[in-house]
Amino acid sequence: MTAIKHALQRDIFTPNDERLLSIVNVCKAGKKKKNCFLCATVTTERPVQVKMVKVKKSDKGDFYKRQIAWALRDLAVVDAKDAIKENPEFDLHFEKIYKWVASSTAEKNAFISCIWKLNQRYLRKKIDFVNVSSQLLEESVPSGENQSVTGGDEEVVDVYQELNAREEQDIEIMMEGCECAISNAEAFAERLSRELQVLDGANIQSIMASEKQVNILMKLLDEALKEVDQIELKLSSYEEMLQSVKEQMDQISESNHLIHLSNTNNVKLLSEIEFLVNHMDLAKGHIKALQEGDLASSRGIEACTNAADALLQCMNVALRPGHDMLLAVKQQQQRFSDLREQFARRLASHLNNVFVQQGHDQSSTLAQHSVELALPNHHPFHRDLLRYAKLMEWLKSTDYGKYEGLTKRVLKILRKKKGWVSSGSFLGKAFQAQYRCSMARACLAYGESSKEGTVVGAQRTRDRTLEGR
């Protein structure tokens, strides 16, 4: 049976990564058929699968083949038929009942014992063993305590170790040199047992003889354990260092993120500051021109005009959301308002003085030209006033109240002059006053007789003069 077990393991179960644990030679009850083998196997890979395999010899009789396999978890009942008397018959209850007759009661009992062990170790669902000797089942459990299915105890099943090529060759040589026939398995097993005992004795003597080497080996093992402890300590220190480096790297990464965020904010802040500086910064020269610029000279008027335009641009700049909440922006806007108010007052006062001065100059000019019976030339007055055209436009757009007050003031001054009427424009009133004054002088000079002709000629002269103007 040992040789058959070895052959089945090698030819059938090893290629399928299975291990043969027990085997029984059976035939079906009540039928005369060829014998077959029931094999209890487990897989070598986890999770372990426990199976019961039926193996039959081929028709030619030269090899064995796998016929059918059942999972042990599908086995419900094992019926040994009789727990007291020796009986080779037994039943296995899967989906249906299989009735078998073993070649010997010993093989049947060994096979049932193996199934019991596998059930205790690998299956959660317990198989029901009927008519099985309690002594047979107790032999499978260590005395004093029950075996745990999932514990860390030693394996209940025998471990099968496959022979290597050299061992197979030695066994074949031994079997060839054996005088007894291969059929006499008991004698062959006895001989192997005796030789095994001899070898065990020789091994024990060899071990005892090499006690010194064993002591040296144990000493080396102790030193190796100390080295292992030191290495573990170093590894622990390295692990702590790596953990510290990891924490530092995390801090550096977070710091880099904060630095990047700070740089981004600084760039945005710089952009906002550049916008405010470029659009709300009034040059010192413009400020000085608005505060102290000479409004009587052409160069001073040009400087004041440029400064007033720059001030207007700074005050009308389109601020971005949130800029008006900044204290510096509020202060700058207030400064611009103060400059505008100060310059508007200064400009209005200066223009008022200019208009008053021109009124006096026109009166004196009218007296000088009254003898000549010709209208005075207004070009110098126009030229002086045209220099203030842009500033008057600026004053009108920034402070219309002062502009309107200045206009009324000019009209009031002009109405006080000799005979100036209130109808028409400022220049029209001046021309009318000068014209009437000249006509009065002409009438006195040429007499009343020629008054009508003189008036007609004078009117034509006035029309030509006005067209030329």
mmCIF file of N, CA and C in Angstrom, residues 111-212:
data_model
loop_
_atom_site.group_PDB
_atom_site.id
_atom_site.type_symbol
_atom_site.label_atom_id
_atom_site.label_comp_id
_atom_site.label_asym_id
_atom_site.label_seq_id
_atom_site.Cartn_x
_atom_site.Cartn_y
_atom_site.Cartn_z
ATOM 1 N N PHE A 111 -8.776 5.250 7.513
ATOM 2 C CA PHE A 111 -9.355 6.254 6.616
ATOM 3 C C PHE A 111 -10.382 7.116 7.354
ATOM 4 N N ILE A 112 -11.243 6.443 8.172
ATOM 5 C CA ILE A 112 -12.245 7.204 8.934
ATOM 6 C C ILE A 112 -11.561 8.115 9.948
ATOM 7 N N SER A 113 -10.481 7.631 10.568
ATOM 8 C CA SER A 113 -9.735 8.461 11.522
ATOM 9 C C SER A 113 -9.159 9.702 10.841
ATOM 10 N N CYS A 114 -8.659 9.523 9.619
ATOM 11 C CA CYS A 114 -8.120 10.684 8.875
ATOM 12 C C CYS A 114 -9.218 11.692 8.560
ATOM 13 N N ILE A 115 -10.407 11.184 8.172
ATOM 14 C CA ILE A 115 -11.533 12.091 7.892
ATOM 15 C C ILE A 115 -11.910 12.865 9.155
ATOM 16 N N TRP A 116 -11.900 12.163 10.299
ATOM 17 C CA TRP A 116 -12.206 12.832 11.569
ATOM 18 C C TRP A 116 -11.211 13.969 11.847
ATOM 19 N N LYS A 117 -9.928 13.711 11.647
ATOM 20 C CA LYS A 117 -8.901 14.731 11.880
ATOM 21 C C LYS A 117 -9.096 15.939 10.954
ATOM 22 N N LEU A 118 -9.346 15.646 9.676
ATOM 23 C CA LEU A 118 -9.547 16.751 8.723
ATOM 24 C C LEU A 118 -10.780 17.567 9.085
ATOM 25 N N ASN A 119 -11.813 16.876 9.536
ATOM 26 C CA ASN A 119 -13.036 17.573 9.930
ATOM 27 C C ASN A 119 -12.778 18.486 11.124
ATOM 28 N N GLN A 120 -12.023 18.003 12.096
ATOM 29 C CA GLN A 120 -11.741 18.796 13.285
ATOM 30 C C GLN A 120 -10.865 20.007 12.969
ATOM 31 N N ARG A 121 -10.007 19.867 11.989
ATOM 32 C CA ARG A 121 -9.044 20.942 11.710
ATOM 33 C C ARG A 121 -9.564 21.973 10.717
ATOM 34 N N TYR A 122 -10.225 21.542 9.658
ATOM 35 C CA TYR A 122 -10.493 22.454 8.544
ATOM 36 C C TYR A 122 -11.962 22.832 8.369
ATOM 37 N N LEU A 123 -12.893 22.080 8.890
ATOM 38 C CA LEU A 123 -14.304 22.314 8.576
ATOM 39 C C LEU A 123 -15.025 22.943 9.757
ATOM 40 N N ARG A 124 -15.832 23.947 9.462
ATOM 41 C CA ARG A 124 -16.687 24.538 10.487
ATOM 42 C C ARG A 124 -17.934 23.674 10.712
ATOM 43 N N LYS A 125 -18.443 23.155 9.615
ATOM 44 C CA LYS A 125 -19.609 22.273 9.705
ATOM 45 C C LYS A 125 -19.110 20.870 10.050
ATOM 46 N N LYS A 126 -19.509 20.379 11.202
ATOM 47 C CA LYS A 126 -19.017 19.091 11.669
ATOM 48 C C LYS A 126 -19.756 17.943 10.988
ATOM 49 N N ILE A 127 -18.975 16.941 10.642
ATOM 50 C CA ILE A 127 -19.538 15.734 10.020
ATOM 51 C C ILE A 127 -20.060 14.813 11.124
ATOM 52 N N ASP A 128 -21.170 14.174 10.840
ATOM 53 C CA ASP A 128 -21.770 13.253 11.811
ATOM 54 C C ASP A 128 -21.174 11.855 11.603
ATOM 55 N N PHE A 129 -20.460 11.366 12.625
ATOM 56 C CA PHE A 129 -19.855 10.029 12.563
ATOM 57 C C PHE A 129 -20.771 9.048 13.313
ATOM 58 N N VAL A 130 -21.307 8.085 12.575
ATOM 59 C CA VAL A 130 -22.284 7.132 13.117
ATOM 60 C C VAL A 130 -21.641 5.748 13.164
ATOM 61 N N ASN A 131 -21.915 5.032 14.264
ATOM 62 C CA ASN A 131 -21.410 3.662 14.427
ATOM 63 C C ASN A 131 -19.882 3.600 14.351
ATOM 64 N N VAL A 132 -19.258 4.648 14.847
ATOM 65 C CA VAL A 132 -17.799 4.697 14.871
ATOM 66 C C VAL A 132 -17.357 4.549 16.316
ATOM 67 N N SER A 133 -16.360 3.739 16.549
ATOM 68 C CA SER A 133 -15.866 3.492 17.899
ATOM 69 C C SER A 133 -15.356 4.785 18.518
ATOM 70 N N SER A 134 -15.812 5.066 19.740
ATOM 71 C CA SER A 134 -15.351 6.275 20.425
ATOM 72 C C SER A 134 -13.852 6.219 20.682
ATOM 73 N N GLN A 135 -13.335 5.034 20.866
ATOM 74 C CA GLN A 135 -11.890 4.887 21.063
ATOM 75 C C GLN A 135 -11.131 5.319 19.825
ATOM 76 N N LEU A 136 -11.685 5.014 18.656
ATOM 77 C CA LEU A 136 -11.044 5.414 17.399
ATOM 78 C C LEU A 136 -11.013 6.936 17.265
ATOM 79 N N LEU A 137 -12.089 7.598 17.679
ATOM 80 C CA LEU A 137 -12.138 9.063 17.583
ATOM 81 C C LEU A 137 -11.281 9.714 18.657
ATOM 82 N N GLU A 138 -11.217 9.100 19.846
ATOM 83 C CA GLU A 138 -10.410 9.675 20.919
ATOM 84 C C GLU A 138 -8.931 9.615 20.603
ATOM 85 N N GLU A 139 -8.524 8.612 19.846
ATOM 86 C CA GLU A 139 -7.116 8.510 19.470
ATOM 87 C C GLU A 139 -6.682 9.687 18.610
ATOM 88 N N SER A 140 -7.652 10.324 17.983
ATOM 89 C CA SER A 140 -7.319 11.448 17.096
ATOM 90 C C SER A 140 -7.209 12.756 17.842
ATOM 91 N N VAL A 141 -7.630 12.775 19.137
ATOM 92 C CA VAL A 141 -7.610 14.008 19.913
ATOM 93 C C VAL A 141 -6.566 13.884 21.004
ATOM 94 N N PRO A 142 -5.675 14.883 21.224
ATOM 95 C CA PRO A 142 -4.673 14.811 22.292
ATOM 96 C C PRO A 142 -5.342 14.693 23.641
ATOM 97 N N SER A 143 -4.743 13.873 24.534
ATOM 98 C CA SER A 143 -5.329 13.620 25.849
ATOM 99 C C SER A 143 -5.248 14.870 26.704
ATOM 100 N N GLY A 144 -6.313 15.079 27.487
ATOM 101 C CA GLY A 144 -6.319 16.197 28.431
ATOM 102 C C GLY A 144 -6.987 17.435 27.890
ATOM 103 N N GLU A 145 -7.103 17.626 26.599
ATOM 104 C CA GLU A 145 -7.727 18.836 26.053
ATOM 105 C C GLU A 145 -8.161 18.582 24.638
ATOM 106 N N ASN A 146 -9.171 19.272 24.228
ATOM 107 C CA ASN A 146 -9.662 19.158 22.855
ATOM 108 C C ASN A 146 -8.785 19.973 21.937
ATOM 109 N N GLN A 147 -8.765 19.542 20.718
ATOM 110 C CA GLN A 147 -7.921 20.234 19.726
ATOM 111 C C GLN A 147 -8.699 21.391 19.140
ATOM 112 N N SER A 148 -8.086 22.533 19.049
ATOM 113 C CA SER A 148 -8.729 23.707 18.447
ATOM 114 C C SER A 148 -8.578 23.660 16.945
ATOM 115 N N VAL A 149 -9.635 24.041 16.271
ATOM 116 C CA VAL A 149 -9.630 23.973 14.798
ATOM 117 C C VAL A 149 -8.731 25.035 14.216
ATOM 118 N N THR A 150 -8.787 26.218 14.839
ATOM 119 C CA THR A 150 -8.038 27.334 14.259
ATOM 120 C C THR A 150 -6.857 27.740 15.112
ATOM 121 N N GLY A 151 -6.484 26.919 16.106
ATOM 122 C CA GLY A 151 -5.417 27.285 17.021
ATOM 123 C C GLY A 151 -4.065 27.109 16.413
ATOM 124 N N GLY A 152 -3.056 27.279 17.261
ATOM 125 C CA GLY A 152 -1.695 27.167 16.775
ATOM 126 C C GLY A 152 -1.066 25.851 17.113
ATOM 127 N N ASP A 153 -1.889 24.749 17.351
ATOM 128 C CA ASP A 153 -1.328 23.442 17.682
ATOM 129 C C ASP A 153 -0.658 22.843 16.481
ATOM 130 N N GLU A 154 0.020 21.726 16.726
ATOM 131 C CA GLU A 154 0.683 21.020 15.635
ATOM 132 C C GLU A 154 -0.348 20.392 14.734
ATOM 133 N N GLU A 155 0.007 20.144 13.521
ATOM 134 C CA GLU A 155 -0.930 19.584 12.548
ATOM 135 C C GLU A 155 -1.359 18.199 13.000
ATOM 136 N N VAL A 156 -2.693 17.944 12.786
ATOM 137 C CA VAL A 156 -3.225 16.645 13.166
ATOM 138 C C VAL A 156 -2.901 15.617 12.108
ATOM 139 N N VAL A 157 -2.793 16.086 10.901
ATOM 140 C CA VAL A 157 -2.583 15.168 9.788
ATOM 141 C C VAL A 157 -1.103 14.936 9.602
ATOM 142 N N ASP A 158 -0.796 13.778 9.112
ATOM 143 C CA ASP A 158 0.595 13.451 8.820
ATOM 144 C C ASP A 158 1.077 14.268 7.649
ATOM 145 N N VAL A 159 2.280 14.759 7.751
ATOM 146 C CA VAL A 159 2.851 15.569 6.684
ATOM 147 C C VAL A 159 3.553 14.649 5.701
ATOM 148 N N TYR A 160 3.113 14.765 4.464
ATOM 149 C CA TYR A 160 3.742 13.946 3.419
ATOM 150 C C TYR A 160 4.863 14.749 2.789
ATOM 151 N N GLN A 161 6.018 14.151 2.727
ATOM 152 C CA GLN A 161 7.159 14.789 2.096
ATOM 153 C C GLN A 161 7.554 13.964 0.883
ATOM 154 N N GLU A 162 7.534 14.616 -0.241
ATOM 155 C CA GLU A 162 7.850 13.916 -1.490
ATOM 156 C C GLU A 162 9.349 13.586 -1.531
ATOM 157 N N LEU A 163 9.644 12.393 -2.029
ATOM 158 C CA LEU A 163 11.042 11.967 -2.130
ATOM 159 C C LEU A 163 11.722 12.677 -3.284
ATOM 160 N N ASN A 164 12.981 13.030 -3.056
ATOM 161 C CA ASN A 164 13.737 13.600 -4.158
ATOM 162 C C ASN A 164 14.309 12.485 -5.029
ATOM 163 N N ALA A 165 14.999 12.862 -6.091
ATOM 164 C CA ALA A 165 15.481 11.869 -7.064
ATOM 165 C C ALA A 165 16.483 10.903 -6.434
ATOM 166 N N ARG A 166 17.340 11.424 -5.565
ATOM 167 C CA ARG A 166 18.357 10.550 -4.952
ATOM 168 C C ARG A 166 17.715 9.534 -4.017
ATOM 169 N N GLU A 167 16.711 10.001 -3.255
ATOM 170 C CA GLU A 167 16.032 9.076 -2.343
ATOM 171 C C GLU A 167 15.281 7.992 -3.103
ATOM 172 N N GLU A 168 14.643 8.374 -4.202
ATOM 173 C CA GLU A 168 13.957 7.368 -5.019
ATOM 174 C C GLU A 168 14.946 6.327 -5.550
ATOM 175 N N GLN A 169 16.099 6.815 -5.991
ATOM 176 C CA GLN A 169 17.110 5.890 -6.521
ATOM 177 C C GLN A 169 17.605 4.930 -5.431
ATOM 178 N N ASP A 170 17.825 5.448 -4.219
ATOM 179 C CA ASP A 170 18.280 4.587 -3.117
ATOM 180 C C ASP A 170 17.237 3.536 -2.768
ATOM 181 N N ILE A 171 15.957 3.938 -2.775
ATOM 182 C CA ILE A 171 14.894 2.974 -2.447
ATOM 183 C C ILE A 171 14.808 1.888 -3.507
ATOM 184 N N GLU A 172 14.940 2.291 -4.776
ATOM 185 C CA GLU A 172 14.886 1.289 -5.847
ATOM 186 C C GLU A 172 16.039 0.289 -5.725
ATOM 187 N N ILE A 173 17.250 0.789 -5.409
ATOM 188 C CA ILE A 173 18.399 -0.123 -5.226
ATOM 189 C C ILE A 173 18.146 -1.069 -4.060
ATOM 190 N N MET A 174 17.574 -0.503 -2.975
ATOM 191 C CA MET A 174 17.296 -1.334 -1.809
ATOM 192 C C MET A 174 16.256 -2.396 -2.133
ATOM 193 N N MET A 175 15.237 -2.003 -2.906
ATOM 194 C CA MET A 175 14.186 -2.973 -3.240
ATOM 195 C C MET A 175 14.719 -4.053 -4.176
ATOM 196 N N GLU A 176 15.627 -3.687 -5.067
ATOM 197 C CA GLU A 176 16.215 -4.691 -5.961
ATOM 198 C C GLU A 176 17.087 -5.679 -5.197
ATOM 199 N N GLY A 177 17.764 -5.187 -4.156
ATOM 200 C CA GLY A 177 18.641 -6.065 -3.385
ATOM 201 C C GLY A 177 17.907 -6.859 -2.330
ATOM 202 N N CYS A 178 16.623 -6.623 -2.198
ATOM 203 C CA CYS A 178 15.851 -7.341 -1.180
ATOM 204 C C CYS A 178 15.561 -8.758 -1.659
ATOM 205 N N GLU A 179 15.784 -9.759 -0.806
ATOM 206 C CA GLU A 179 15.595 -11.145 -1.200
ATOM 207 C C GLU A 179 14.121 -11.505 -1.247
ATOM 208 N N CYS A 180 13.328 -10.889 -0.367
ATOM 209 C CA CYS A 180 11.909 -11.243 -0.332
ATOM 210 C C CYS A 180 11.177 -10.590 -1.485
ATOM 211 N N ALA A 181 10.088 -11.162 -1.823
ATOM 212 C CA ALA A 181 9.288 -10.631 -2.933
ATOM 213 C C ALA A 181 8.629 -9.325 -2.513
ATOM 214 N N ILE A 182 8.296 -8.496 -3.519
ATOM 215 C CA ILE A 182 7.680 -7.198 -3.227
ATOM 216 C C ILE A 182 6.293 -7.354 -2.639
ATOM 217 N N SER A 183 5.714 -8.540 -2.911
ATOM 218 C CA SER A 183 4.369 -8.775 -2.380
ATOM 219 C C SER A 183 4.392 -8.950 -0.869
ATOM 220 N N ASN A 184 5.560 -9.386 -0.340
ATOM 221 C CA ASN A 184 5.668 -9.556 1.105
ATOM 222 C C ASN A 184 6.017 -8.202 1.726
ATOM 223 N N ALA A 185 5.038 -7.317 1.768
ATOM 224 C CA ALA A 185 5.265 -5.942 2.203
ATOM 225 C C ALA A 185 5.620 -5.861 3.669
ATOM 226 N N GLU A 186 5.090 -6.770 4.472
ATOM 227 C CA GLU A 186 5.355 -6.697 5.904
ATOM 228 C C GLU A 186 6.817 -6.967 6.203
ATOM 229 N N ALA A 187 7.390 -7.962 5.538
ATOM 230 C CA ALA A 187 8.811 -8.261 5.754
ATOM 231 C C ALA A 187 9.676 -7.108 5.287
ATOM 232 N N PHE A 188 9.281 -6.511 4.173
ATOM 233 C CA PHE A 188 10.046 -5.373 3.643
ATOM 234 C C PHE A 188 9.971 -4.186 4.596
ATOM 235 N N ALA A 189 8.781 -3.934 5.142
ATOM 236 C CA ALA A 189 8.618 -2.823 6.080
ATOM 237 C C ALA A 189 9.418 -3.065 7.346
ATOM 238 N N GLU A 190 9.458 -4.359 7.796
ATOM 239 C CA GLU A 190 10.245 -4.683 8.985
ATOM 240 C C GLU A 190 11.715 -4.395 8.781
ATOM 241 N N ARG A 191 12.194 -4.775 7.623
ATOM 242 C CA ARG A 191 13.610 -4.541 7.323
ATOM 243 C C ARG A 191 13.903 -3.044 7.303
ATOM 244 N N LEU A 192 13.024 -2.282 6.675
ATOM 245 C CA LEU A 192 13.223 -0.824 6.641
ATOM 246 C C LEU A 192 13.213 -0.250 8.047
ATOM 247 N N SER A 193 12.330 -0.751 8.902
ATOM 248 C CA SER A 193 12.247 -0.254 10.268
ATOM 249 C C SER A 193 13.537 -0.528 11.028
ATOM 250 N N ARG A 194 14.079 -1.764 10.854
ATOM 251 C CA ARG A 194 15.335 -2.091 11.546
ATOM 252 C C ARG A 194 16.469 -1.178 11.082
ATOM 253 N N GLU A 195 16.551 -0.997 9.766
ATOM 254 C CA GLU A 195 17.626 -0.137 9.252
ATOM 255 C C GLU A 195 17.443 1.302 9.721
ATOM 256 N N LEU A 196 16.171 1.740 9.823
ATOM 257 C CA LEU A 196 15.916 3.096 10.300
ATOM 258 C C LEU A 196 16.354 3.256 11.747
ATOM 259 N N GLN A 197 16.118 2.230 12.560
ATOM 260 C CA GLN A 197 16.555 2.291 13.950
ATOM 261 C C GLN A 197 18.073 2.368 14.046
ATOM 262 N N VAL A 198 18.740 1.579 13.171
ATOM 263 C CA VAL A 198 20.204 1.623 13.167
ATOM 264 C C VAL A 198 20.688 3.024 12.812
ATOM 265 N N LEU A 199 20.037 3.618 11.805
ATOM 266 C CA LEU A 199 20.441 4.970 11.387
ATOM 267 C C LEU A 199 20.157 5.992 12.480
ATOM 268 N N ASP A 200 19.015 5.848 13.156
ATOM 269 C CA ASP A 200 18.706 6.783 14.243
ATOM 270 C C ASP A 200 19.738 6.679 15.357
ATOM 271 N N GLY A 201 20.134 5.441 15.680
ATOM 272 C CA GLY A 201 21.150 5.275 16.710
ATOM 273 C C GLY A 201 22.462 5.908 16.309
ATOM 274 N N ALA A 202 22.831 5.714 15.050
ATOM 275 C CA ALA A 202 24.083 6.317 14.574
ATOM 276 C C ALA A 202 24.007 7.832 14.628
ATOM 277 N N ASN A 203 22.829 8.372 14.299
ATOM 278 C CA ASN A 203 22.665 9.834 14.342
ATOM 279 C C ASN A 203 22.787 10.350 15.762
ATOM 280 N N ILE A 204 22.194 9.626 16.711
ATOM 281 C CA ILE A 204 22.264 10.062 18.107
ATOM 282 C C ILE A 204 23.708 10.034 18.600
ATOM 283 N N GLN A 205 24.419 8.958 18.268
ATOM 284 C CA GLN A 205 25.829 8.874 18.675
ATOM 285 C C GLN A 205 26.650 9.992 18.049
ATOM 286 N N SER A 206 26.335 10.298 16.783
ATOM 287 C CA SER A 206 27.066 11.379 16.111
ATOM 288 C C SER A 206 26.791 12.716 16.781
ATOM 289 N N ILE A 207 25.542 12.922 17.178
ATOM 290 C CA ILE A 207 25.185 14.185 17.842
ATOM 291 C C ILE A 207 25.879 14.285 19.196
ATOM 292 N N MET A 208 25.882 13.187 19.928
ATOM 293 C CA MET A 208 26.540 13.208 21.238
ATOM 294 C C MET A 208 28.036 13.426 21.096
ATOM 295 N N ALA A 209 28.598 12.851 20.029
ATOM 296 C CA ALA A 209 30.039 13.030 19.816
ATOM 297 C C ALA A 209 30.373 14.463 19.431
ATOM 298 N N SER A 210 29.433 15.111 18.836
ATOM 299 C CA SER A 210 29.695 16.491 18.378
ATOM 300 C C SER A 210 29.121 17.518 19.347
ATOM 301 N N GLU A 211 29.131 17.192 20.650
ATOM 302 C CA GLU A 211 28.595 18.115 21.654
ATOM 303 C C GLU A 211 29.384 19.420 21.683
ATOM 304 N N LYS A 212 30.705 19.291 21.502
ATOM 305 C CA LYS A 212 31.539 20.488 21.506
ATOM 306 C C LYS A 212 31.142 21.426 20.373
#
